[in-house]
PDB file of C-alpha atoms and ligand atoms in Angstrom:
ATOM      1  CA  MET A   2       0.000   0.000   0.000  1.00  0.00           C
ATOM      2  CA  ARG A   3       1.354   3.418  -0.997  1.00  0.00           C
ATOM      3  CA  ILE A   4       0.193   6.404   1.041  1.00  0.00           C
ATOM      4  CA  ILE A   5       0.734   9.635  -0.900  1.00  0.00           C
ATOM      5  CA  ALA A   6       0.115  13.225   0.173  1.00  0.00           C
ATOM      6  CA  ILE A   7      -0.440  15.697  -2.670  1.00  0.00           C
ATOM      7  CA  SER A   8       0.947  18.848  -1.169  1.00  0.00           C
ATOM      8  CA  ASN A   9       2.170  22.331  -1.966  1.00  0.00           C
ATOM      9  CA  ASN A  10       1.618  25.272   0.357  1.00  0.00           C
ATOM     10  CA  LYS A  11       1.036  27.491  -2.667  1.00  0.00           C
ATOM     11  CA  GLY A  12      -2.650  27.731  -3.577  1.00  0.00           C
ATOM     12  CA  GLY A  13      -4.205  26.887  -6.917  1.00  0.00           C
ATOM     13  CA  VAL A  14      -1.352  24.811  -8.323  1.00  0.00           C
ATOM     14  CA  GLY A  15      -3.369  21.711  -9.200  1.00  0.00           C
ATOM     15  CA  LYS A  16      -3.350  19.644  -5.979  1.00  0.00           C
ATOM     16  CA  THR A  17      -7.045  18.798  -6.095  1.00  0.00           C
ATOM     17  CA  THR A  18      -7.177  18.299  -9.885  1.00  0.00           C
ATOM     18  CA  SER A  19      -4.191  15.953  -9.610  1.00  0.00           C
ATOM     19  CA  THR A  20      -5.531  14.033  -6.605  1.00  0.00           C
ATOM     20  CA  VAL A  21      -8.918  13.372  -8.204  1.00  0.00           C
ATOM     21  CA  ASN A  22      -7.636  12.451 -11.647  1.00  0.00           C
ATOM     22  CA  ILE A  23      -4.682  10.335 -10.507  1.00  0.00           C
ATOM     23  CA  ALA A  24      -7.113   8.468  -8.234  1.00  0.00           C
ATOM     24  CA  ALA A  25      -9.459   7.935 -11.195  1.00  0.00           C
ATOM     25  CA  ALA A  26      -6.610   6.768 -13.445  1.00  0.00           C
ATOM     26  CA  LEU A  27      -5.407   4.335 -10.771  1.00  0.00           C
ATOM     27  CA  GLN A  28      -8.922   2.918 -10.503  1.00  0.00           C
ATOM     28  CA  ILE A  29      -9.094   2.484 -14.296  1.00  0.00           C
ATOM     29  CA  LEU A  30      -5.776   0.608 -14.060  1.00  0.00           C
ATOM     30  CA  GLY A  31      -7.364  -1.788 -11.583  1.00  0.00           C
ATOM     31  CA  LYS A  32      -6.058  -0.360  -8.322  1.00  0.00           C
ATOM     32  CA  LYS A  33      -8.048  -0.047  -5.126  1.00  0.00           C
ATOM     33  CA  VAL A  34      -7.901   3.594  -4.054  1.00  0.00           C
ATOM     34  CA  LEU A  35      -8.931   5.715  -1.078  1.00  0.00           C
ATOM     35  CA  VAL A  36      -8.890   9.514  -1.405  1.00  0.00           C
ATOM     36  CA  ILE A  37      -8.741  11.532   1.795  1.00  0.00           C
ATOM     37  CA  ASP A  38      -9.856  15.152   1.483  1.00  0.00           C
ATOM     38  CA  ILE A  39      -8.122  16.930   4.354  1.00  0.00           C
ATOM     39  CA  ASP A  40      -8.749  20.458   3.035  1.00  0.00           C
ATOM     40  CA  HIS A  41     -11.552  22.481   4.625  1.00  0.00           C
ATOM     41  CA  GLN A  42     -12.361  23.875   1.152  1.00  0.00           C
ATOM     42  CA  ALA A  43     -13.593  20.316   0.421  1.00  0.00           C
ATOM     43  CA  GLN A  44     -12.662  20.739  -3.235  1.00  0.00           C
ATOM     44  CA  SER A  45     -12.004  17.099  -3.989  1.00  0.00           C
ATOM     45  CA  THR A  46     -15.234  16.126  -2.216  1.00  0.00           C
ATOM     46  CA  TYR A  47     -17.074  18.534  -4.559  1.00  0.00           C
ATOM     47  CA  HIS A  48     -15.052  17.379  -7.555  1.00  0.00           C
ATOM     48  CA  PHE A  49     -16.212  13.801  -7.017  1.00  0.00           C
ATOM     49  CA  GLY A  50     -19.786  15.092  -7.039  1.00  0.00           C
ATOM     50  CA  TYR A  51     -20.649  15.332  -3.342  1.00  0.00           C
ATOM     51  CA  ASN A  52     -21.958  18.457  -1.692  1.00  0.00           C
ATOM     52  CA  PRO A  53     -20.292  18.627   1.727  1.00  0.00           C
ATOM     53  CA  ASN A  54     -23.335  20.434   3.114  1.00  0.00           C
ATOM     54  CA  ASN A  55     -25.327  17.237   2.630  1.00  0.00           C
ATOM     55  CA  LEU A  56     -22.866  15.061   4.523  1.00  0.00           C
ATOM     56  CA  THR A  57     -23.407  14.265   8.185  1.00  0.00           C
ATOM     57  CA  TYR A  58     -19.831  13.248   8.909  1.00  0.00           C
ATOM     58  CA  SER A  59     -16.451  14.068   7.444  1.00  0.00           C
ATOM     59  CA  VAL A  60     -12.755  13.501   8.066  1.00  0.00           C
ATOM     60  CA  TYR A  61     -13.148  16.203  10.722  1.00  0.00           C
ATOM     61  CA  ASN A  62     -15.183  13.867  12.963  1.00  0.00           C
ATOM     62  CA  VAL A  63     -12.651  11.114  12.308  1.00  0.00           C
ATOM     63  CA  LEU A  64      -9.745  13.335  13.407  1.00  0.00           C
ATOM     64  CA  LYS A  65     -11.665  14.274  16.528  1.00  0.00           C
ATOM     65  CA  GLY A  66     -12.167  10.600  17.331  1.00  0.00           C
ATOM     66  CA  GLU A  67     -15.954  10.879  17.151  1.00  0.00           C
ATOM     67  CA  ILE A  68     -16.516   8.189  14.543  1.00  0.00           C
ATOM     68  CA  ALA A  69     -14.570   5.406  12.827  1.00  0.00           C
ATOM     69  CA  TYR A  70     -13.240   6.220   9.352  1.00  0.00           C
ATOM     70  CA  LYS A  71     -15.020   3.178   7.925  1.00  0.00           C
ATOM     71  CA  ASP A  72     -18.360   4.722   8.849  1.00  0.00           C
ATOM     72  CA  VAL A  73     -17.568   7.944   6.967  1.00  0.00           C
ATOM     73  CA  ILE A  74     -16.124   6.547   3.731  1.00  0.00           C
ATOM     74  CA  ILE A  75     -18.205   7.092   0.599  1.00  0.00           C
ATOM     75  CA  ASP A  76     -18.074   4.281  -1.963  1.00  0.00           C
ATOM     76  CA  ARG A  77     -18.104   5.893  -5.417  1.00  0.00           C
ATOM     77  CA  ASP A  78     -18.330   2.868  -7.720  1.00  0.00           C
ATOM     78  CA  GLY A  79     -15.420   1.211  -5.962  1.00  0.00           C
ATOM     79  CA  LEU A  80     -13.353   4.337  -5.422  1.00  0.00           C
ATOM     80  CA  HIS A  81     -13.461   5.241  -1.750  1.00  0.00           C
ATOM     81  CA  ILE A  82     -13.542   8.819  -0.466  1.00  0.00           C
ATOM     82  CA  LEU A  83     -13.085  10.128   3.044  1.00  0.00           C
ATOM     83  CA  PRO A  84     -14.789  13.493   2.494  1.00  0.00           C
ATOM     84  CA  SER A  85     -14.246  16.913   3.996  1.00  0.00           C
ATOM     85  CA  LYS A  86     -16.589  19.625   5.208  1.00  0.00           C
ATOM     86  CA  ASN A  87     -15.799  23.255   5.820  1.00  0.00           C
ATOM     87  CA  GLU A  88     -16.030  22.849   9.570  1.00  0.00           C
ATOM     88  CA  LEU A  89     -12.530  21.332   9.323  1.00  0.00           C
ATOM     89  CA  LYS A  90     -10.326  24.032  10.815  1.00  0.00           C
ATOM     90  CA  ASP A  91      -6.644  23.954  11.680  1.00  0.00           C
ATOM     91  CA  ILE A  92      -7.050  26.067  14.751  1.00  0.00           C
ATOM     92  CA  GLU A  93      -9.243  23.655  16.630  1.00  0.00           C
ATOM     93  CA  PHE A  94      -6.565  20.953  16.637  1.00  0.00           C
ATOM     94  CA  ILE A  95      -3.713  23.135  17.841  1.00  0.00           C
ATOM     95  CA  PRO A  96      -4.206  22.611  21.607  1.00  0.00           C
ATOM     96  CA  LEU A  97      -4.396  18.817  21.305  1.00  0.00           C
ATOM     97  CA  PRO A  98      -1.408  16.700  22.386  1.00  0.00           C
ATOM     98  CA  ALA A  99       0.290  14.752  19.564  1.00  0.00           C
ATOM     99  CA  LYS A 100      -1.895  16.741  17.204  1.00  0.00           C
ATOM    100  CA  GLU A 101       0.201  15.778  14.155  1.00  0.00           C
ATOM    101  CA  PHE A 102      -0.667  12.095  14.661  1.00  0.00           C
ATOM    102  CA  LEU A 103      -4.470  12.312  14.628  1.00  0.00           C
ATOM    103  CA  LEU A 104      -4.891  11.022  11.063  1.00  0.00           C
ATOM    104  CA  LYS A 105      -2.307   8.264  11.445  1.00  0.00           C
ATOM    105  CA  GLU A 106      -3.916   7.080  14.662  1.00  0.00           C
ATOM    106  CA  ALA A 107      -7.453   7.273  13.356  1.00  0.00           C
ATOM    107  CA  LEU A 108      -6.487   5.154  10.330  1.00  0.00           C
ATOM    108  CA  GLU A 109      -4.218   2.745  12.200  1.00  0.00           C
ATOM    109  CA  GLY A 110      -4.250  -0.728  10.681  1.00  0.00           C
ATOM    110  CA  ILE A 111      -6.024   0.377   7.509  1.00  0.00           C
ATOM    111  CA  SER A 112      -5.692  -2.185   4.727  1.00  0.00           C
ATOM    112  CA  GLY A 113      -7.325  -3.317   1.527  1.00  0.00           C
ATOM    113  CA  TYR A 114      -6.095  -0.405  -0.593  1.00  0.00           C
ATOM    114  CA  ASP A 115      -3.279  -0.206  -3.129  1.00  0.00           C
ATOM    115  CA  PHE A 116      -3.176   3.580  -2.813  1.00  0.00           C
ATOM    116  CA  ILE A 117      -4.271   6.211  -0.339  1.00  0.00           C
ATOM    117  CA  LEU A 118      -4.102   9.733  -1.808  1.00  0.00           C
ATOM    118  CA  ILE A 119      -4.469  12.759   0.462  1.00  0.00           C
ATOM    119  CA  ASP A 120      -5.525  16.120  -0.981  1.00  0.00           C
ATOM    120  CA  CYS A 121      -3.856  18.748   1.249  1.00  0.00           C
ATOM    121  CA  PRO A 122      -4.824  22.370   1.906  1.00  0.00           C
ATOM    122  CA  PRO A 123      -2.624  25.213   0.633  1.00  0.00           C
ATOM    123  CA  SER A 124      -0.815  25.741   3.924  1.00  0.00           C
ATOM    124  CA  LEU A 125       1.700  24.036   6.155  1.00  0.00           C
ATOM    125  CA  GLY A 126      -0.652  23.919   9.130  1.00  0.00           C
ATOM    126  CA  ILE A 127      -1.756  21.048  11.333  1.00  0.00           C
ATOM    127  CA  LEU A 128      -3.878  19.376   8.674  1.00  0.00           C
ATOM    128  CA  THR A 129      -1.012  19.210   6.183  1.00  0.00           C
ATOM    129  CA  LEU A 130       1.308  17.999   8.962  1.00  0.00           C
ATOM    130  CA  ASN A 131      -1.193  15.227   9.731  1.00  0.00           C
ATOM    131  CA  ALA A 132      -1.095  14.188   6.072  1.00  0.00           C
ATOM    132  CA  LEU A 133       2.725  14.272   5.916  1.00  0.00           C
ATOM    133  CA  THR A 134       2.993  12.306   9.166  1.00  0.00           C
ATOM    134  CA  PHE A 135       0.746   9.545   7.821  1.00  0.00           C
ATOM    135  CA  ALA A 136       2.165   9.460   4.276  1.00  0.00           C
ATOM    136  CA  HIS A 137       5.064   7.464   2.848  1.00  0.00           C
ATOM    137  CA  GLU A 138       5.399   9.760  -0.132  1.00  0.00           C
ATOM    138  CA  ILE A 139       4.659  13.283  -1.315  1.00  0.00           C
ATOM    139  CA  LEU A 140       3.724  14.442  -4.789  1.00  0.00           C
ATOM    140  CA  VAL A 141       4.232  18.159  -5.349  1.00  0.00           C
ATOM    141  CA  PRO A 142       2.180  19.813  -8.099  1.00  0.00           C
ATOM    142  CA  LEU A 143       4.022  22.798  -9.509  1.00  0.00           C
ATOM    143  CA  GLN A 144       2.315  25.320 -11.729  1.00  0.00           C
ATOM    144  CA  VAL A 145       4.925  25.893 -14.415  1.00  0.00           C
ATOM    145  CA  GLN A 146       3.642  29.355 -15.302  1.00  0.00           C
ATOM    146  CA  PHE A 147       5.464  31.168 -12.502  1.00  0.00           C
ATOM    147  CA  LEU A 148       8.903  31.050 -11.047  1.00  0.00           C
ATOM    148  CA  PRO A 149       7.954  29.132  -7.952  1.00  0.00           C
ATOM    149  CA  PHE A 150      10.993  28.387  -5.890  1.00  0.00           C
ATOM    150  CA  HIS A 151      10.372  30.640  -2.886  1.00  0.00           C
ATOM    151  CA  GLY A 152       7.204  28.764  -2.020  1.00  0.00           C
ATOM    152  CA  MET A 153       8.782  25.400  -2.674  1.00  0.00           C
ATOM    153  CA  TYR A 154      11.573  26.195  -0.268  1.00  0.00           C
ATOM    154  CA  ASN A 155       9.055  26.403   2.607  1.00  0.00           C
ATOM    155  CA  LEU A 156       7.626  23.058   1.630  1.00  0.00           C
ATOM    156  CA  PHE A 157      11.055  21.409   1.549  1.00  0.00           C
ATOM    157  CA  GLU A 158      11.850  22.880   4.978  1.00  0.00           C
ATOM    158  CA  ALA A 159       8.594  21.481   6.319  1.00  0.00           C
ATOM    159  CA  VAL A 160       9.348  18.056   4.825  1.00  0.00           C
ATOM    160  CA  GLN A 161      12.775  18.040   6.496  1.00  0.00           C
ATOM    161  CA  MET A 162      11.150  18.951   9.826  1.00  0.00           C
ATOM    162  CA  VAL A 163       8.577  16.190   9.398  1.00  0.00           C
ATOM    163  CA  LYS A 164      11.353  13.685   8.622  1.00  0.00           C
ATOM    164  CA  ARG A 165      13.314  14.683  11.719  1.00  0.00           C
ATOM    165  CA  ARG A 166      10.464  14.794  14.173  1.00  0.00           C
ATOM    166  CA  LEU A 167       7.368  13.042  12.938  1.00  0.00           C
ATOM    167  CA  ASN A 168       7.924  10.583  10.112  1.00  0.00           C
ATOM    168  CA  LYS A 169      11.408   9.401   9.075  1.00  0.00           C
ATOM    169  CA  GLU A 170       9.963   7.463   6.146  1.00  0.00           C
ATOM    170  CA  VAL A 171       8.395  10.227   4.101  1.00  0.00           C
ATOM    171  CA  GLU A 172      10.008  11.233   0.786  1.00  0.00           C
ATOM    172  CA  ILE A 173       9.128  13.509  -2.111  1.00  0.00           C
ATOM    173  CA  THR A 174       8.507  11.000  -4.905  1.00  0.00           C
ATOM    174  CA  GLY A 175       8.188  13.618  -7.588  1.00  0.00           C
ATOM    175  CA  ILE A 176       7.116  16.997  -8.854  1.00  0.00           C
ATOM    176  CA  ILE A 177       4.169  17.250 -11.230  1.00  0.00           C
ATOM    177  CA  GLY A 178       4.407  20.101 -13.744  1.00  0.00           C
ATOM    178  CA  THR A 179       0.862  21.456 -14.145  1.00  0.00           C
ATOM    179  CA  MET A 180      -0.916  23.928 -16.455  1.00  0.00           C
ATOM    180  CA  PHE A 181       1.843  23.560 -19.020  1.00  0.00           C
ATOM    181  CA  ASN A 182       1.598  25.669 -22.149  1.00  0.00           C
ATOM    182  CA  PRO A 183       4.494  24.933 -24.518  1.00  0.00           C
ATOM    183  CA  LYS A 184       3.892  28.219 -26.370  1.00  0.00           C
ATOM    184  CA  LYS A 185       4.813  30.251 -23.321  1.00  0.00           C
ATOM    185  CA  GLN A 186       8.524  30.726 -22.834  1.00  0.00           C
ATOM    186  CA  ILE A 187       8.191  31.075 -19.050  1.00  0.00           C
ATOM    187  CA  ASN A 188       6.786  27.518 -18.858  1.00  0.00           C
ATOM    188  CA  VAL A 189       9.799  26.098 -20.647  1.00  0.00           C
ATOM    189  CA  GLU A 190      12.134  28.110 -18.409  1.00  0.00           C
ATOM    190  CA  VAL A 191      10.478  26.928 -15.195  1.00  0.00           C
ATOM    191  CA  ILE A 192      10.779  23.327 -16.366  1.00  0.00           C
ATOM    192  CA  GLU A 193      14.476  23.706 -17.210  1.00  0.00           C
ATOM    193  CA  GLU A 194      15.134  25.410 -13.869  1.00  0.00           C
ATOM    194  CA  THR A 195      13.275  22.692 -11.935  1.00  0.00           C
ATOM    195  CA  LYS A 196      15.289  19.966 -13.665  1.00  0.00           C
ATOM    196  CA  LYS A 197      18.503  21.800 -12.849  1.00  0.00           C
ATOM    197  CA  ARG A 198      17.755  22.514  -9.195  1.00  0.00           C
ATOM    198  CA  LEU A 199      15.963  19.270  -8.350  1.00  0.00           C
ATOM    199  CA  PRO A 200      17.498  16.613 -10.606  1.00  0.00           C
ATOM    200  CA  GLY A 201      15.362  13.550 -11.240  1.00  0.00           C
ATOM    201  CA  LYS A 202      12.308  14.890  -9.421  1.00  0.00           C
ATOM    202  CA  LEU A 203      10.132  16.269 -12.233  1.00  0.00           C
ATOM    203  CA  PHE A 204       7.892  13.655 -13.872  1.00  0.00           C
ATOM    204  CA  GLU A 205       8.416  13.382 -17.650  1.00  0.00           C
ATOM    205  CA  THR A 206       4.696  13.781 -18.237  1.00  0.00           C
ATOM    206  CA  LEU A 207       3.617  17.402 -18.003  1.00  0.00           C
ATOM    207  CA  ILE A 208      -0.049  18.221 -17.410  1.00  0.00           C
ATOM    208  CA  ARG A 209      -0.974  20.585 -20.209  1.00  0.00           C
ATOM    209  CA  GLU A 210      -3.250  23.559 -19.723  1.00  0.00           C
ATOM    210  CA  ASN A 211      -6.693  22.201 -20.552  1.00  0.00           C
ATOM    211  CA  VAL A 212      -9.953  23.985 -19.925  1.00  0.00           C
ATOM    212  CA  LEU A 213     -11.802  20.662 -19.712  1.00  0.00           C
ATOM    213  CA  LEU A 214      -9.924  19.936 -16.484  1.00  0.00           C
ATOM    214  CA  GLN A 215     -11.499  23.135 -15.156  1.00  0.00           C
ATOM    215  CA  GLU A 216     -14.988  22.195 -16.303  1.00  0.00           C
ATOM    216  CA  ALA A 217     -15.079  18.610 -15.024  1.00  0.00           C
ATOM    217  CA  PRO A 218     -15.456  19.501 -11.297  1.00  0.00           C
ATOM    218  CA  SER A 219     -18.676  21.446 -11.819  1.00  0.00           C
ATOM    219  CA  TRP A 220     -20.214  18.261 -13.245  1.00  0.00           C
ATOM    220  CA  GLY A 221     -18.917  16.225 -10.324  1.00  0.00           C
ATOM    221  CA  LYS A 222     -16.889  14.137 -12.749  1.00  0.00           C
ATOM    222  CA  THR A 223     -13.300  13.064 -13.153  1.00  0.00           C
ATOM    223  CA  ILE A 224     -11.704  13.983 -16.483  1.00  0.00           C
ATOM    224  CA  PHE A 225     -12.025  10.313 -17.576  1.00  0.00           C
ATOM    225  CA  GLU A 226     -15.795  10.467 -17.056  1.00  0.00           C
ATOM    226  CA  TYR A 227     -16.179  13.971 -18.485  1.00  0.00           C
ATOM    227  CA  LYS A 228     -13.919  13.902 -21.583  1.00  0.00           C
ATOM    228  CA  PRO A 229     -11.920  10.684 -21.815  1.00  0.00           C
ATOM    229  CA  ASN A 230     -10.174  11.739 -25.042  1.00  0.00           C
ATOM    230  CA  SER A 231      -9.014  15.132 -23.810  1.00  0.00           C
ATOM    231  CA  ASN A 232      -5.401  16.149 -23.308  1.00  0.00           C
ATOM    232  CA  GLY A 233      -6.169  16.265 -19.584  1.00  0.00           C
ATOM    233  CA  ALA A 234      -7.211  12.600 -19.533  1.00  0.00           C
ATOM    234  CA  VAL A 235      -4.229  11.535 -21.667  1.00  0.00           C
ATOM    235  CA  ASP A 236      -1.782  13.473 -19.480  1.00  0.00           C
ATOM    236  CA  TYR A 237      -3.145  12.233 -16.157  1.00  0.00           C
ATOM    237  CA  MET A 238      -3.136   8.641 -17.420  1.00  0.00           C
ATOM    238  CA  ASN A 239       0.495   8.902 -18.571  1.00  0.00           C
ATOM    239  CA  LEU A 240       1.496  10.558 -15.304  1.00  0.00           C
ATOM    240  CA  THR A 241      -0.226   7.820 -13.303  1.00  0.00           C
ATOM    241  CA  LYS A 242       1.686   5.138 -15.214  1.00  0.00           C
ATOM    242  CA  GLU A 243       4.919   6.940 -14.319  1.00  0.00           C
ATOM    243  CA  ILE A 244       3.861   7.057 -10.664  1.00  0.00           C
ATOM    244  CA  LEU A 245       3.262   3.282 -10.795  1.00  0.00           C
ATOM    245  CA  GLU A 246       6.778   2.789 -12.205  1.00  0.00           C
ATOM    246  CA  LYS A 247       8.281   4.831  -9.374  1.00  0.00           C
ATOM    247  CA  ASP A 248       7.085   2.263  -6.850  1.00  0.00           C
ATOM    248  CA  VAL A 249       9.874   2.145  -4.310  1.00  0.00           C
ATOM    249  CA  ASN A 250       8.524  -0.720  -2.193  1.00  0.00           C
TER     250      ASN A 250
HETATM  251  N1  LIG B 554      -3.947  21.539 -16.324  1.00  0.00           N
HETATM  252  C1  LIG B 554      -4.863  22.479 -16.053  1.00  0.00           C
HETATM  253  N2  LIG B 554      -5.310  23.286 -17.053  1.00  0.00           N
HETATM  254  C2  LIG B 554      -6.212  24.257 -16.799  1.00  0.00           C
HETATM  255  N3  LIG B 554      -6.738  24.500 -15.599  1.00  0.00           N
HETATM  256  C3  LIG B 554      -6.337  23.745 -14.565  1.00  0.00           C
HETATM  257  C4  LIG B 554      -5.382  22.701 -14.736  1.00  0.00           C
HETATM  258  N4  LIG B 554      -5.166  22.114 -13.529  1.00  0.00           N
HETATM  259  C5  LIG B 554      -5.945  22.773 -12.649  1.00  0.00           C
HETATM  260  N5  LIG B 554      -6.654  23.737 -13.261  1.00  0.00           N
HETATM  261  C6  LIG B 554      -7.596  24.697 -12.637  1.00  0.00           C
HETATM  262  O1  LIG B 554      -6.849  25.580 -11.812  1.00  0.00           O
HETATM  263  C7  LIG B 554      -7.551  25.851 -10.609  1.00  0.00           C
HETATM  264  C8  LIG B 554      -6.711  25.399  -9.413  1.00  0.00           C
HETATM  265  O2  LIG B 554      -6.548  23.993  -9.482  1.00  0.00           O
HETATM  266  P1  LIG B 554      -6.758  23.076  -8.185  1.00  0.00           P
HETATM  267  O3  LIG B 554      -8.021  23.407  -7.508  1.00  0.00           O
HETATM  268  O4  LIG B 554      -6.534  21.672  -8.590  1.00  0.00           O
HETATM  269  O5  LIG B 554      -5.531  23.600  -7.327  1.00  0.00           O
HETATM  270  P2  LIG B 554      -5.238  23.379  -5.770  1.00  0.00           P
HETATM  271  O6  LIG B 554      -3.763  23.395  -5.647  1.00  0.00           O
HETATM  272  O7  LIG B 554      -5.955  22.198  -5.272  1.00  0.00           O
HETATM  273  O8  LIG B 554      -5.873  24.694  -5.144  1.00  0.00           O
HETATM  274  P3  LIG B 554      -5.987  25.000  -3.550  1.00  0.00           P
HETATM  275  O9  LIG B 554      -4.622  25.411  -3.143  1.00  0.00           O
HETATM  276  O10 LIG B 554      -7.001  26.111  -3.453  1.00  0.00           O
HETATM  277  O11 LIG B 554      -6.427  23.735  -2.885  1.00  0.00           O
HETATM  278  C9  LIG B 554      -8.873  25.125 -10.719  1.00  0.00           C
HETATM  279  O12 LIG B 554      -9.831  25.990 -11.237  1.00  0.00           O
HETATM  280  C10 LIG B 554      -8.587  24.017 -11.722  1.00  0.00           C
HETATM  281  O13 LIG B 554      -9.742  23.600 -12.421  1.00  0.00           O
HETATM  282 MG1  LIG B 555      -7.215  22.005  -3.620  1.00  0.00          MG
END
């Protein structure tokens, strides 16, 4: 079982789009997948077609120890989702002892999945730390339209801290270049710079800019359900195959 946090403290870089569509691609490839939405924006919960306002329980109640995760999981045609609601707030967990271990403890002994993907919020707060403490691996979406390294530096610092104090095992498996437009020089420059500074980390497959990836969430569909022949579907499938090849276990 591979437990992967999709994390970048910068907002709007493609964390949710990547989580949902990698999960969908893995399911198409025959893998058993659980997605955990640990962002109070509940974007991946929405993206999969669920309105958080209609849910009684969410990952929030699981973190608080109020209910077992198995009783909150939604079965979406075999793909399992541990949804979020906007009541999920960092601040409430801050006074708790061992607050970084709430997710790991709540999901202790979990089995039956090939992959657990965790969609993180755009911050390095308690919820992200819970994801990084539970995960074996991190995927970092990087929007290749801006020079991004200041933000990334904070993330790498946080990962080092997590490795020292909370979870020796966790590693950055790779960086996903998102919203790639080959016609824009800045995109090409960011990719070259990333390869230079972080050798071997950028996945070969780049996720091209594709408006259909933007439309799919409002229909509650993955890109494979919405437009299976789109660039977005092709790119996320190729990326997912690369992720499968990078299996370190
Ligand atoms: N390859 C792409 N081409 C075009 N639009 C994209 C692409 N990937 C993501 N988007 C759009 O960009 C916006 C931000 O993407 P997304 O929500 O996945 O980012 P995020 O990192 O999860 O954001 P947040 O930090 O708020 O959680 C969304 O509107 C999404 O539909
Ligand atoms: Mg998101």
